[in-house]
mmCIF file with all atom_site columns, C-alpha atoms in Angstrom:
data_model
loop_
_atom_site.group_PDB
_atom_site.id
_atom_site.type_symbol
_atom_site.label_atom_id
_atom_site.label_alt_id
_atom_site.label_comp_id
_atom_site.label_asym_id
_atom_site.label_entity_id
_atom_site.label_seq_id
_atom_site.pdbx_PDB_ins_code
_atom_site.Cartn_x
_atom_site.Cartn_y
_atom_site.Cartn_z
_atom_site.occupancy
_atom_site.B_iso_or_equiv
_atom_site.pdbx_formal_charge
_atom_site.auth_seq_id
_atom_site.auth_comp_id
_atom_site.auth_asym_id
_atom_site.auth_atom_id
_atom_site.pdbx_PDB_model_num
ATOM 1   C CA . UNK A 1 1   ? 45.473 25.235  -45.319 1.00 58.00 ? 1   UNK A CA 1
ATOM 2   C CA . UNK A 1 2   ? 43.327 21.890  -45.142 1.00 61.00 ? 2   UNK A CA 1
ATOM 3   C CA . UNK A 1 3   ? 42.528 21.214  -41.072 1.00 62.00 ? 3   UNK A CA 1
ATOM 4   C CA . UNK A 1 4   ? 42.393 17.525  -40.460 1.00 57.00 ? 4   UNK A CA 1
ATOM 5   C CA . UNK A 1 5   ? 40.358 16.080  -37.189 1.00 62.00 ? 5   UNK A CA 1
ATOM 6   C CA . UNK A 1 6   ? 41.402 13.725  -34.971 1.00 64.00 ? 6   UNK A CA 1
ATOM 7   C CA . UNK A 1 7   ? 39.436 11.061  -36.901 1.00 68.00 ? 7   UNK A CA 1
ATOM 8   C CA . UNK A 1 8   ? 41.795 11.929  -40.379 1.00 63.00 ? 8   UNK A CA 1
ATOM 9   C CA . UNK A 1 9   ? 44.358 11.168  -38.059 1.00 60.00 ? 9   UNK A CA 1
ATOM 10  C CA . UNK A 1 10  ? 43.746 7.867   -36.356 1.00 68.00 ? 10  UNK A CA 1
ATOM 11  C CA . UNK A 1 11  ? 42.592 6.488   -40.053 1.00 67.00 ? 11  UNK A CA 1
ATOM 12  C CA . UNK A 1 12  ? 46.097 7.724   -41.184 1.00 63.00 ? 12  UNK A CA 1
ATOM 13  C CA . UNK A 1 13  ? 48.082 6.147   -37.704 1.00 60.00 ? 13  UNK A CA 1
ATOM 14  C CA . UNK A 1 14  ? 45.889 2.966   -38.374 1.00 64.00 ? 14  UNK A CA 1
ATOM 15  C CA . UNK A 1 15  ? 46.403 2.546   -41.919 1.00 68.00 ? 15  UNK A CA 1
ATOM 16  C CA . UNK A 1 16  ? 50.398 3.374   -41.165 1.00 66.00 ? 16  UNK A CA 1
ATOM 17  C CA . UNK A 1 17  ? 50.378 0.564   -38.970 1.00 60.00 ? 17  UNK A CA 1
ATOM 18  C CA . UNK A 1 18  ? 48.460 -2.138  -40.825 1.00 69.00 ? 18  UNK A CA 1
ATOM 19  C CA . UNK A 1 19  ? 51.081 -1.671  -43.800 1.00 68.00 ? 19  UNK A CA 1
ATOM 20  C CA . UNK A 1 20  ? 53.896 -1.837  -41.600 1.00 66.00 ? 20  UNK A CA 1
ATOM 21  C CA . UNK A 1 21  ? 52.335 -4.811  -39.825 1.00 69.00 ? 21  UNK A CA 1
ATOM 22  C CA . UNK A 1 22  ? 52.284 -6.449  -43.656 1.00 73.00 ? 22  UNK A CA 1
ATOM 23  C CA . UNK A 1 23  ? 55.721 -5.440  -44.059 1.00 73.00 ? 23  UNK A CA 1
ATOM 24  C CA . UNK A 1 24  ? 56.639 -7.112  -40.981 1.00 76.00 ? 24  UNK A CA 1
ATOM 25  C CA . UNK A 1 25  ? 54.803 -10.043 -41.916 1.00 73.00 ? 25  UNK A CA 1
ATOM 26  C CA . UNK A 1 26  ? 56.132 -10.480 -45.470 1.00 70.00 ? 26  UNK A CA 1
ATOM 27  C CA . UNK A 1 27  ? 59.850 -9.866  -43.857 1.00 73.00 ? 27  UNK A CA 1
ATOM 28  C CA . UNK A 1 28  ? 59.208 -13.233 -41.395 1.00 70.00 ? 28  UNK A CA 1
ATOM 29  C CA . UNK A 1 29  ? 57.982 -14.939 -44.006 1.00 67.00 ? 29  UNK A CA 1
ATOM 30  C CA . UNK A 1 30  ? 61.345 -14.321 -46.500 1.00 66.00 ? 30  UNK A CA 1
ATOM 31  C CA . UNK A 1 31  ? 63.401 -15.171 -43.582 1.00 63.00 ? 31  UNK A CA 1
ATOM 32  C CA . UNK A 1 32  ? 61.498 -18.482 -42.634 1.00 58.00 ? 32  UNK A CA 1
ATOM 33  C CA . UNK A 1 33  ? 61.917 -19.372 -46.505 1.00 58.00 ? 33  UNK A CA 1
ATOM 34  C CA . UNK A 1 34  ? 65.787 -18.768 -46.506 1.00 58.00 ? 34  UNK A CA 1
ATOM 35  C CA . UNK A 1 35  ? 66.450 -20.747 -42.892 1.00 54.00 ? 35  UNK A CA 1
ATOM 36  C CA . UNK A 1 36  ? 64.339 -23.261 -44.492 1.00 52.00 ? 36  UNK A CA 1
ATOM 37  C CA . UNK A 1 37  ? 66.531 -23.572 -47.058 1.00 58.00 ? 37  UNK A CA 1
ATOM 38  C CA . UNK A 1 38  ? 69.930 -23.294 -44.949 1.00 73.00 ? 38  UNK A CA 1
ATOM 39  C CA . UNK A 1 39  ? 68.693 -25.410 -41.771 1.00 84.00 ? 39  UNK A CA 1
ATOM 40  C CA . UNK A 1 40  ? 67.191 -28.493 -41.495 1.00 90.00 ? 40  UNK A CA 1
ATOM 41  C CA . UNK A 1 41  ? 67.069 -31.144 -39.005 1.00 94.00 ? 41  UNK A CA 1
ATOM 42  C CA . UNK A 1 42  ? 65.646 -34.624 -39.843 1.00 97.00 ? 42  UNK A CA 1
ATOM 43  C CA . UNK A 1 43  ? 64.526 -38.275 -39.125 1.00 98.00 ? 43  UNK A CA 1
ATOM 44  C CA . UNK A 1 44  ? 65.229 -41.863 -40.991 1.00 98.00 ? 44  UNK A CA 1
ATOM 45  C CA . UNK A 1 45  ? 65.088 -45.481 -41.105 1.00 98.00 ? 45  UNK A CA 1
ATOM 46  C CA . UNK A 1 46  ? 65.532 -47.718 -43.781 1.00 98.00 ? 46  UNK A CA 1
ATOM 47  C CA . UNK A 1 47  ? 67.317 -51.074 -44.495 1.00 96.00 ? 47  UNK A CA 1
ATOM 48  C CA . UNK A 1 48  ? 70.517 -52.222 -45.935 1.00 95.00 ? 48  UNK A CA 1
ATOM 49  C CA . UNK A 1 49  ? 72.693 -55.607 -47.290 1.00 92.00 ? 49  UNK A CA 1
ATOM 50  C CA . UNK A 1 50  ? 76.159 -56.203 -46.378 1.00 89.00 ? 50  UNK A CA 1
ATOM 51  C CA . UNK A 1 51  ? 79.249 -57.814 -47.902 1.00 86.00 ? 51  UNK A CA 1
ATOM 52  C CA . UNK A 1 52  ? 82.934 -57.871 -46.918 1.00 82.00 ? 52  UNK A CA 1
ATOM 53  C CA . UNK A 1 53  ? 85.295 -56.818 -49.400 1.00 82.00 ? 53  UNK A CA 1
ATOM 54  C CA . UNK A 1 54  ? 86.228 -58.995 -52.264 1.00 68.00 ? 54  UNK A CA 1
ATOM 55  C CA . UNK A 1 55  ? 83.361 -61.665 -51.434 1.00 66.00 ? 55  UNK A CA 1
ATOM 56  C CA . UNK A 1 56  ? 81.309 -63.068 -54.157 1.00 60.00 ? 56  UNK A CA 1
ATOM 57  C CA . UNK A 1 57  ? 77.796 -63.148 -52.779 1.00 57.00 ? 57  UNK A CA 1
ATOM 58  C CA . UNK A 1 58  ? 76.178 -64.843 -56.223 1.00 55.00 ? 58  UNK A CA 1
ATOM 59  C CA . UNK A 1 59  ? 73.800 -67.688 -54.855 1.00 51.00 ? 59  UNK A CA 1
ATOM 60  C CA . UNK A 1 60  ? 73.468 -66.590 -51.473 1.00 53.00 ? 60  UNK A CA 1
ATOM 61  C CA . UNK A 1 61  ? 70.238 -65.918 -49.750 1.00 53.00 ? 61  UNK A CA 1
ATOM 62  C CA . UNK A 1 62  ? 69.644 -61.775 -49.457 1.00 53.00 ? 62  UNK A CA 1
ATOM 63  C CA . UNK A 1 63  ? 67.465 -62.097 -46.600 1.00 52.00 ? 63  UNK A CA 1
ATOM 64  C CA . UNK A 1 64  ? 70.297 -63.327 -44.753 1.00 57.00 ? 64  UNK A CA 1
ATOM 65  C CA . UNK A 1 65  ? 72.451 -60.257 -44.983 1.00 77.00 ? 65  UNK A CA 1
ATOM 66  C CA . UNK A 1 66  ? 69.691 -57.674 -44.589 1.00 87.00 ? 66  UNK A CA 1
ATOM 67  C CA . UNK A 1 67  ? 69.821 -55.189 -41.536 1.00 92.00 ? 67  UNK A CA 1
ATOM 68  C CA . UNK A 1 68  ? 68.249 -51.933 -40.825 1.00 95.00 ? 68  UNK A CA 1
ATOM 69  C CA . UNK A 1 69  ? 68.943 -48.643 -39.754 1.00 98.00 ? 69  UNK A CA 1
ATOM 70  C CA . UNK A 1 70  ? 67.635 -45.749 -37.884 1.00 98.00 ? 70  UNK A CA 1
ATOM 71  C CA . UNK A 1 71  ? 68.794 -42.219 -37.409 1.00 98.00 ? 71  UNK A CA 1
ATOM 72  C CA . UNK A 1 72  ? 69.170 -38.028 -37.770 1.00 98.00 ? 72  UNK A CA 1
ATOM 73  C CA . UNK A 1 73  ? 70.535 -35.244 -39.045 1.00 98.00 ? 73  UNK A CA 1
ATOM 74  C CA . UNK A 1 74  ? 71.555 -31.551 -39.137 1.00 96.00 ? 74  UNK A CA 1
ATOM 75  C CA . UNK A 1 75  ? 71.781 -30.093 -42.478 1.00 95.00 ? 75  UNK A CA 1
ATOM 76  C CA . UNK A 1 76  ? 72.813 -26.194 -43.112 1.00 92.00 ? 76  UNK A CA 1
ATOM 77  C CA . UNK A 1 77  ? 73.799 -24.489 -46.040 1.00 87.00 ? 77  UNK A CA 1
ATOM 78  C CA . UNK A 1 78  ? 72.472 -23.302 -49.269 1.00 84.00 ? 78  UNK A CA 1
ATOM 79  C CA . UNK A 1 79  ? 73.115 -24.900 -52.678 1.00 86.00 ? 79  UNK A CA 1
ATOM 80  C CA . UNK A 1 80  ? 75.995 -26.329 -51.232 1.00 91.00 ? 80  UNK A CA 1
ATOM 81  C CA . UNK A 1 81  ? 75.936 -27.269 -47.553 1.00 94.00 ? 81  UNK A CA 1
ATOM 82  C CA . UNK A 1 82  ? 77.365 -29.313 -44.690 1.00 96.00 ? 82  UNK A CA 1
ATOM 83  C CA . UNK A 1 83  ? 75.409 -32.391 -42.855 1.00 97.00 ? 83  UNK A CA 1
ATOM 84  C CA . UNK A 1 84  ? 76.309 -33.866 -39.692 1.00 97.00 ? 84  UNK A CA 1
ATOM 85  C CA . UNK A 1 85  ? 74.113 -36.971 -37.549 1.00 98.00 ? 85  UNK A CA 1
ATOM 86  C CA . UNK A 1 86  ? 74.064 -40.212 -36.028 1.00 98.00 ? 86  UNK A CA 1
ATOM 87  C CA . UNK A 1 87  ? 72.309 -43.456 -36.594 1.00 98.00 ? 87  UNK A CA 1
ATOM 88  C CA . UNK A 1 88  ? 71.903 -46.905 -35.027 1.00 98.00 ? 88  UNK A CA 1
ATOM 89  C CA . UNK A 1 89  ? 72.669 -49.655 -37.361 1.00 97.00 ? 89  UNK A CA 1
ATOM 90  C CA . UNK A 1 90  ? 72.341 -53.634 -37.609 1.00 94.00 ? 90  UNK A CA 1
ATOM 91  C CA . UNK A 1 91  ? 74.218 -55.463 -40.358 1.00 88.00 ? 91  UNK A CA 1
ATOM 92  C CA . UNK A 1 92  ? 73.970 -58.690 -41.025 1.00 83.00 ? 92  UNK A CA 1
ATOM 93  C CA . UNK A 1 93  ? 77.212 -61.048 -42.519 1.00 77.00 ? 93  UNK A CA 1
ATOM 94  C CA . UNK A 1 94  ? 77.938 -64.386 -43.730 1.00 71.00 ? 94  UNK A CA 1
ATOM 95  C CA . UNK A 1 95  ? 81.460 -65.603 -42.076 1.00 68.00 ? 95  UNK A CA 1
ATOM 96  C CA . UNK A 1 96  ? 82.811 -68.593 -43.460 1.00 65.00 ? 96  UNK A CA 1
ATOM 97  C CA . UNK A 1 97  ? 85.096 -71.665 -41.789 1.00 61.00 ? 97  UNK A CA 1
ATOM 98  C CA . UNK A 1 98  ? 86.823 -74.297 -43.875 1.00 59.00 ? 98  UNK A CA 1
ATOM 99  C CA . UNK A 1 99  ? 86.433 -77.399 -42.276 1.00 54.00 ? 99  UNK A CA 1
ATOM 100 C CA . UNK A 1 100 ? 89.308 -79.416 -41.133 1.00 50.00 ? 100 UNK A CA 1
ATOM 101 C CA . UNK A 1 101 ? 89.424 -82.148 -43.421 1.00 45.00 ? 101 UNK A CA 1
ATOM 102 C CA . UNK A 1 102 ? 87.892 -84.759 -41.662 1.00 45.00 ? 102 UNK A CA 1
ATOM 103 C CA . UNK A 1 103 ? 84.390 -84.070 -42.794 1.00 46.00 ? 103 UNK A CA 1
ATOM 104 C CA . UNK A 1 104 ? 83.081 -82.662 -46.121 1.00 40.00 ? 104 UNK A CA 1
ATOM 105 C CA . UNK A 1 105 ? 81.077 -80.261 -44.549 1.00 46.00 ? 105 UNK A CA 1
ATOM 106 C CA . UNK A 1 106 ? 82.203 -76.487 -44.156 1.00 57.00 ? 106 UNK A CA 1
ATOM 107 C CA . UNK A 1 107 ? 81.246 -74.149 -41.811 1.00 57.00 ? 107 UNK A CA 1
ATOM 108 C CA . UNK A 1 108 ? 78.930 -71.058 -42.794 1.00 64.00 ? 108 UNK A CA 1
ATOM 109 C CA . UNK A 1 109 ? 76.954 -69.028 -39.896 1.00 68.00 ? 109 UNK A CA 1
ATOM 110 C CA . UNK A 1 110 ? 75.330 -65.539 -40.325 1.00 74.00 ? 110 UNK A CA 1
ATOM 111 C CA . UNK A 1 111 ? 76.693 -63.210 -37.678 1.00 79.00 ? 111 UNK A CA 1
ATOM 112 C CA . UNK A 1 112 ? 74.649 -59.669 -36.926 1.00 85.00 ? 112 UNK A CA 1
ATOM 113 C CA . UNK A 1 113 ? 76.322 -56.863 -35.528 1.00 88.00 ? 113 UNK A CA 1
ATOM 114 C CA . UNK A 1 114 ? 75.065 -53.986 -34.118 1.00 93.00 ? 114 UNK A CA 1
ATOM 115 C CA . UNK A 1 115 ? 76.719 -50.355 -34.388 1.00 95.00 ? 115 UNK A CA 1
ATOM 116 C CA . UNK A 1 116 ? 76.780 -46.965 -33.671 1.00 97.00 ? 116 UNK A CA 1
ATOM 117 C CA . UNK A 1 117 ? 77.611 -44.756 -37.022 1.00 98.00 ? 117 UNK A CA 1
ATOM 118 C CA . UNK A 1 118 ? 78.472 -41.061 -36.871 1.00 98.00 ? 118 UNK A CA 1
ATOM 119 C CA . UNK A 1 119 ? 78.263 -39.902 -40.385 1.00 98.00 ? 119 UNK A CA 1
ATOM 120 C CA . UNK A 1 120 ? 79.263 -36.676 -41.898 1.00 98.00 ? 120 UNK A CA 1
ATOM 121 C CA . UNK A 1 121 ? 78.582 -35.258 -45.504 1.00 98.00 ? 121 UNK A CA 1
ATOM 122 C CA . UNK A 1 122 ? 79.542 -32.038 -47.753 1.00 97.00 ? 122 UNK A CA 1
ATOM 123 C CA . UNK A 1 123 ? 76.935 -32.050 -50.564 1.00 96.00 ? 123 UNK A CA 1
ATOM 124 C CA . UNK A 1 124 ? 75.598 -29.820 -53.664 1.00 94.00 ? 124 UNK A CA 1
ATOM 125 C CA . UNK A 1 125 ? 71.649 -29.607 -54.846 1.00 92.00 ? 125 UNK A CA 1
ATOM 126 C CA . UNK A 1 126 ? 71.933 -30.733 -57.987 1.00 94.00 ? 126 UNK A CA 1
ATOM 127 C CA . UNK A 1 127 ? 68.557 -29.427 -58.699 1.00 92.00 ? 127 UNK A CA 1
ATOM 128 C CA . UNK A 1 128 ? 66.092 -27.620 -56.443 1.00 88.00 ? 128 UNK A CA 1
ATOM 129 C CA . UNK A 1 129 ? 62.574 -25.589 -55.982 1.00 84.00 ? 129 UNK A CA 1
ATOM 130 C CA . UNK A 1 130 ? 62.235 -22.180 -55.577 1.00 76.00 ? 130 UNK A CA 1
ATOM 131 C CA . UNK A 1 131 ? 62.089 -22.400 -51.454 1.00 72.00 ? 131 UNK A CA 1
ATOM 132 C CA . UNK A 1 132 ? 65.278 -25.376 -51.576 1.00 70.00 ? 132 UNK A CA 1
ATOM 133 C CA . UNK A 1 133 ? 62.364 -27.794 -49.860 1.00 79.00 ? 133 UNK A CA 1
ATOM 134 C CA . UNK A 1 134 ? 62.333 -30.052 -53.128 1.00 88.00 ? 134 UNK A CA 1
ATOM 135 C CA . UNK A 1 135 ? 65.274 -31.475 -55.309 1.00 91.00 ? 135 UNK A CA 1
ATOM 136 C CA . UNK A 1 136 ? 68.178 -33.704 -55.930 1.00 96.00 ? 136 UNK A CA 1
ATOM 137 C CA . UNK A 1 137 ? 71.125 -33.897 -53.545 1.00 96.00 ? 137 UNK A CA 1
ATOM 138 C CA . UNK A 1 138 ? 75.037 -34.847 -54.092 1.00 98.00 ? 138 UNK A CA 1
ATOM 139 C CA . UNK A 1 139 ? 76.659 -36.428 -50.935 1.00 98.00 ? 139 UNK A CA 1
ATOM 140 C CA . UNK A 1 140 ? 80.263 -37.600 -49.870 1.00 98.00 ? 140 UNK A CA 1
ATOM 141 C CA . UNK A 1 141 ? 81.561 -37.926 -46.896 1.00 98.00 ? 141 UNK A CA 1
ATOM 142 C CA . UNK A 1 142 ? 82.905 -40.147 -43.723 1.00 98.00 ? 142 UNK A CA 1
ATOM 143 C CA . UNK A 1 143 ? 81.826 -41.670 -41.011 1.00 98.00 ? 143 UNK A CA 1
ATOM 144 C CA . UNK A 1 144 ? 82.725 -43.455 -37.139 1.00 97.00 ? 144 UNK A CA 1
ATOM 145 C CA . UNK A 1 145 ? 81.563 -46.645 -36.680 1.00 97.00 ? 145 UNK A CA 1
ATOM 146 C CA . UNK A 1 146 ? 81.592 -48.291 -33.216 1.00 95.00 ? 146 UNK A CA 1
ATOM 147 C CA . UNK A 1 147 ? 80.542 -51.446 -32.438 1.00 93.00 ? 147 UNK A CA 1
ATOM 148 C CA . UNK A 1 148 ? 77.382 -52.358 -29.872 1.00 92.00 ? 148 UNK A CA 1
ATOM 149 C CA . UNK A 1 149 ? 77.430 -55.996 -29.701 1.00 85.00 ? 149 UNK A CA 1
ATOM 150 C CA . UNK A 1 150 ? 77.240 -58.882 -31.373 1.00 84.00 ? 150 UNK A CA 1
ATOM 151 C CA . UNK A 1 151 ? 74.368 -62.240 -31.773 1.00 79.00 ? 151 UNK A CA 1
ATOM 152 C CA . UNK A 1 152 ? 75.130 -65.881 -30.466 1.00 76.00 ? 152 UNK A CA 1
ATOM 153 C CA . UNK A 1 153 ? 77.078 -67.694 -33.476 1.00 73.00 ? 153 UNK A CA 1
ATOM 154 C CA . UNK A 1 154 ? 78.805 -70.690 -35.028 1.00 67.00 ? 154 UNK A CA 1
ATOM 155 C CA . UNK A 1 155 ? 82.162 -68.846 -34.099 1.00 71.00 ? 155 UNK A CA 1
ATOM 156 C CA . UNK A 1 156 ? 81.476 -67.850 -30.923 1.00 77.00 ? 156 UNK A CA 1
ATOM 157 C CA . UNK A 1 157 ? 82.375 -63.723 -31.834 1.00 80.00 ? 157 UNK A CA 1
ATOM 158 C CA . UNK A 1 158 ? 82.151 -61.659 -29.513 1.00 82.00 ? 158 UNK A CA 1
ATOM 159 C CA . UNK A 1 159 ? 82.540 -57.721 -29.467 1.00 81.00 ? 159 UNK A CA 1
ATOM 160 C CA . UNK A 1 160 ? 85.815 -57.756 -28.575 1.00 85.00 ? 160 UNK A CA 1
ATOM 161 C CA . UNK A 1 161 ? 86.522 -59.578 -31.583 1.00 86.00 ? 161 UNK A CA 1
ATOM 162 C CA . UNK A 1 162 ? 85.809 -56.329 -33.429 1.00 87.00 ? 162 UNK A CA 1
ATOM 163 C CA . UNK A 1 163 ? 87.468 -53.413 -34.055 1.00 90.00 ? 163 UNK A CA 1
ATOM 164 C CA . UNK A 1 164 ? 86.662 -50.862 -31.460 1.00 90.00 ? 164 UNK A CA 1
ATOM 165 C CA . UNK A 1 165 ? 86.505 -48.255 -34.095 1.00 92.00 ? 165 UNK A CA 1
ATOM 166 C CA . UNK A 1 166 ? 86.138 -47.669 -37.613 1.00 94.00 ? 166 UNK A CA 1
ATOM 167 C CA . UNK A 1 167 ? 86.257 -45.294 -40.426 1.00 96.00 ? 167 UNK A CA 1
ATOM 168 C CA . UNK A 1 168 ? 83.676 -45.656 -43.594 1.00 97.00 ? 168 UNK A CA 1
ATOM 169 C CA . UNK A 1 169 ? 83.806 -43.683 -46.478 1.00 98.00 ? 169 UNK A CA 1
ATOM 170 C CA . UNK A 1 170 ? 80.454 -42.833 -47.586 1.00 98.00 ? 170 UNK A CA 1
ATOM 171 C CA . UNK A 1 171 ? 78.367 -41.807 -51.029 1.00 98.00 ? 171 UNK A CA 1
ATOM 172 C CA . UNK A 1 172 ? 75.000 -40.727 -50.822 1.00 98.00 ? 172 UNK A CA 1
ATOM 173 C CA . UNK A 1 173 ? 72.043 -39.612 -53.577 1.00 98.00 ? 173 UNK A CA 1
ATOM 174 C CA . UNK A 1 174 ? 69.257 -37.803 -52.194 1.00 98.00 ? 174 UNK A CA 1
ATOM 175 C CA . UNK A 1 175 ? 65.580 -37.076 -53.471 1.00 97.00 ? 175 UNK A CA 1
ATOM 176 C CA . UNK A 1 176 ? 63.400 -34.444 -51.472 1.00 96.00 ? 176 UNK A CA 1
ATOM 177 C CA . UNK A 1 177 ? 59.889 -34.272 -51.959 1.00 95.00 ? 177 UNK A CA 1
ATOM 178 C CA . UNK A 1 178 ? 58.926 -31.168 -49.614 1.00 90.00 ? 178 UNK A CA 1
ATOM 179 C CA . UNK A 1 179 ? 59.364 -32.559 -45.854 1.00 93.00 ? 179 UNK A CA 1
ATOM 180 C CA . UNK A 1 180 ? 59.827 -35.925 -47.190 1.00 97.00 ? 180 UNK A CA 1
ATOM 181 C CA . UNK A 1 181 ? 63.181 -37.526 -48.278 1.00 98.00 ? 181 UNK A CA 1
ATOM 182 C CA . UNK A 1 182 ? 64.534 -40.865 -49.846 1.00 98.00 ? 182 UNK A CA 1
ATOM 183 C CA . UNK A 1 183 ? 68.150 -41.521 -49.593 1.00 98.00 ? 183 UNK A CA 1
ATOM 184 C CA . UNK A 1 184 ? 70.529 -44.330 -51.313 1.00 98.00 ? 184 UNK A CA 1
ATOM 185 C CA . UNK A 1 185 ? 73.782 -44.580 -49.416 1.00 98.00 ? 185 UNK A CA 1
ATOM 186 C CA . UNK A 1 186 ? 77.079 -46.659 -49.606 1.00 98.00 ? 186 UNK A CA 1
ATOM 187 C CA . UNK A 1 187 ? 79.320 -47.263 -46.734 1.00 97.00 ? 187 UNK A CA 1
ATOM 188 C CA . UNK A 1 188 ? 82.880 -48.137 -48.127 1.00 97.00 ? 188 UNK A CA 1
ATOM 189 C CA . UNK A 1 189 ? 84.833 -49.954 -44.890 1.00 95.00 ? 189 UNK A CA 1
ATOM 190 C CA . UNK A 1 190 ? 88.998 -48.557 -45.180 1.00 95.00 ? 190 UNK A CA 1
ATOM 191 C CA . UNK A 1 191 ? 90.027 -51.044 -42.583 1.00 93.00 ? 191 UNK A CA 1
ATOM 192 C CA . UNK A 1 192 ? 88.608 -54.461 -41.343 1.00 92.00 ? 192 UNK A CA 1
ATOM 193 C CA . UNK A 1 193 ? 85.929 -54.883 -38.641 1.00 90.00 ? 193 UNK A CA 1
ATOM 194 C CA . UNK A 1 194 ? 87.999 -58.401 -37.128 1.00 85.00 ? 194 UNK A CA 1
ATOM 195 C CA . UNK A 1 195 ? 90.638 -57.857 -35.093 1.00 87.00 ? 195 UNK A CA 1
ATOM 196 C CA . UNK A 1 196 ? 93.465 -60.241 -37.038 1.00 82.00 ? 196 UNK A CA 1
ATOM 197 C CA . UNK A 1 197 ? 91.344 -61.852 -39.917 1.00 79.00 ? 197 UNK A CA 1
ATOM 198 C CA . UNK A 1 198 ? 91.825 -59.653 -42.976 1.00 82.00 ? 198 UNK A CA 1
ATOM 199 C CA . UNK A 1 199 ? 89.019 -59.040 -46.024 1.00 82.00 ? 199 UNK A CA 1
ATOM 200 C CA . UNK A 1 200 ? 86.842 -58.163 -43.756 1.00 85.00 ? 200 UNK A CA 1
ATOM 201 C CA . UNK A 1 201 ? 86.364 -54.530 -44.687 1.00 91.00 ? 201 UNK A CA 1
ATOM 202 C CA . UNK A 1 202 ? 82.550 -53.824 -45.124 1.00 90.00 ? 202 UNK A CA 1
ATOM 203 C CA . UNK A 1 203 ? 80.415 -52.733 -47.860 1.00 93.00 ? 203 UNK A CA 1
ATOM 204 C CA . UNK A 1 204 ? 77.095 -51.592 -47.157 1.00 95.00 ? 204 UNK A CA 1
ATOM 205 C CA . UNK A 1 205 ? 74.312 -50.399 -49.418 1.00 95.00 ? 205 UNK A CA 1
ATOM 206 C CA . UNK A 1 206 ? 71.155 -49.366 -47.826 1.00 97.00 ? 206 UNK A CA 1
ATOM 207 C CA . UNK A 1 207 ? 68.005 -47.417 -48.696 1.00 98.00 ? 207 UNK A CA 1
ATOM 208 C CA . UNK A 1 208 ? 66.875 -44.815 -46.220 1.00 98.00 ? 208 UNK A CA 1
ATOM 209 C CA . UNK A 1 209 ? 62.936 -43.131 -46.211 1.00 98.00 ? 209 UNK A CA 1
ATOM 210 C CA . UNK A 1 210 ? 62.408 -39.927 -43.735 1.00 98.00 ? 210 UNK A CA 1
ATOM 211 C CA . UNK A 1 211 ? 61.327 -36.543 -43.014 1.00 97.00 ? 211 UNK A CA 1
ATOM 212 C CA . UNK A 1 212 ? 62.614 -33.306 -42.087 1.00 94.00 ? 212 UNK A CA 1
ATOM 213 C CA . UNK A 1 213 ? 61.737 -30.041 -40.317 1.00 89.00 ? 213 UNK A CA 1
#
């Protein structure tokens, strides 16, 4: 038989809506953690070395084969996920000439190439934190590789010396340290980047540093 006044009541309506303000609030944040988790977009650059297949690169200078590359990505999933981007890449290769006999001399000239990679992965979190923002990632996958163009050389190359198209196969180890991200990748060539001049598939190893949202 208690009466209650109209200031029982607007405590009550206020305190009804502060917790369900809370509730709505702790809701948003559990569904930022899991998109977190299952979408992620990011950024990269990094640098890489190049061989062609089957070429013994003991002796030879490293800087002269170094090239770098930038790009993004989309990432979603959970534990296991999907990954999807596209980067701009230099690589830099040693071609080699015999000469023709007349001289003892050979000719070797360093020839950079510039390319467009599309690159797509399926990979598994090895390990990971509590939000999926930190841990160790598991990546294979393939990617297009179109050629850009091509420097001034000993051979006089050109880009439509190259392939107009290519397919890598790729392998790639991940470390992420909340937003931030360090990547070790190999690009396996399955056909050769020359048109007509064979063992000339690429191999690619390069180190990547980013960040993602």
């Amino acid at each position: 038989g208690r009466m209650f006044d109209e200031r029982d009541l607007s405590k009550a309506y206020d305190e009804g809506y502060e917790d369900g303000r809370q509730s709505i609030a702790v809701e948003e944040r559990r569904e930022h953690r899991e998109n977190y988790k299952n979408f992620t977009f990011g950024l990269y650059g990094g640098a890489n070395s190049t061989r062609f297949e089957g070429e013994d690169v003991q002796g030879n200078s490293l800087s002269g084969r170094l090239g770098y590359q930038l790009g993004f990505f989309v990432r979603g999933g959970g534990r296991v996920f999907g990954q999807i981007g596209a980067e701009y890449l230099t690589s830099s290769s040693d071609f080699y000439q015999a000469g023709d006999g007349s001289t003892v001399s050979d000719i070797t000239s360093n020839v950079d190439q510039k390319y467009i990679h599309v690159p797509a992965y399926i990979g598994v979190k090895l390990a990971q934190s509590d939000r999926g923002i930190s841990g160790v990632r598991l990546q294979i996958g393939a990617e297009y590789a179109a050629p850009l163009g091509v420097n001034n050389n000993a051979f006089n190359f050109s880009q439509s010396d190259f392939a107009a198209a290519t397919i890598n196969g790729l392998a790639n180890i991940g470390f992420d340290a909340g937003p931030l991200f360090l990547d070790f990748v190999y690009h396996y060539g399955f056909a050769d980047v020359l048109n007509n001049v064979s063992n000339t598939k690429r191999r690619i190893l390069g180190v990547n540093l980013g960040v993602k949202f």
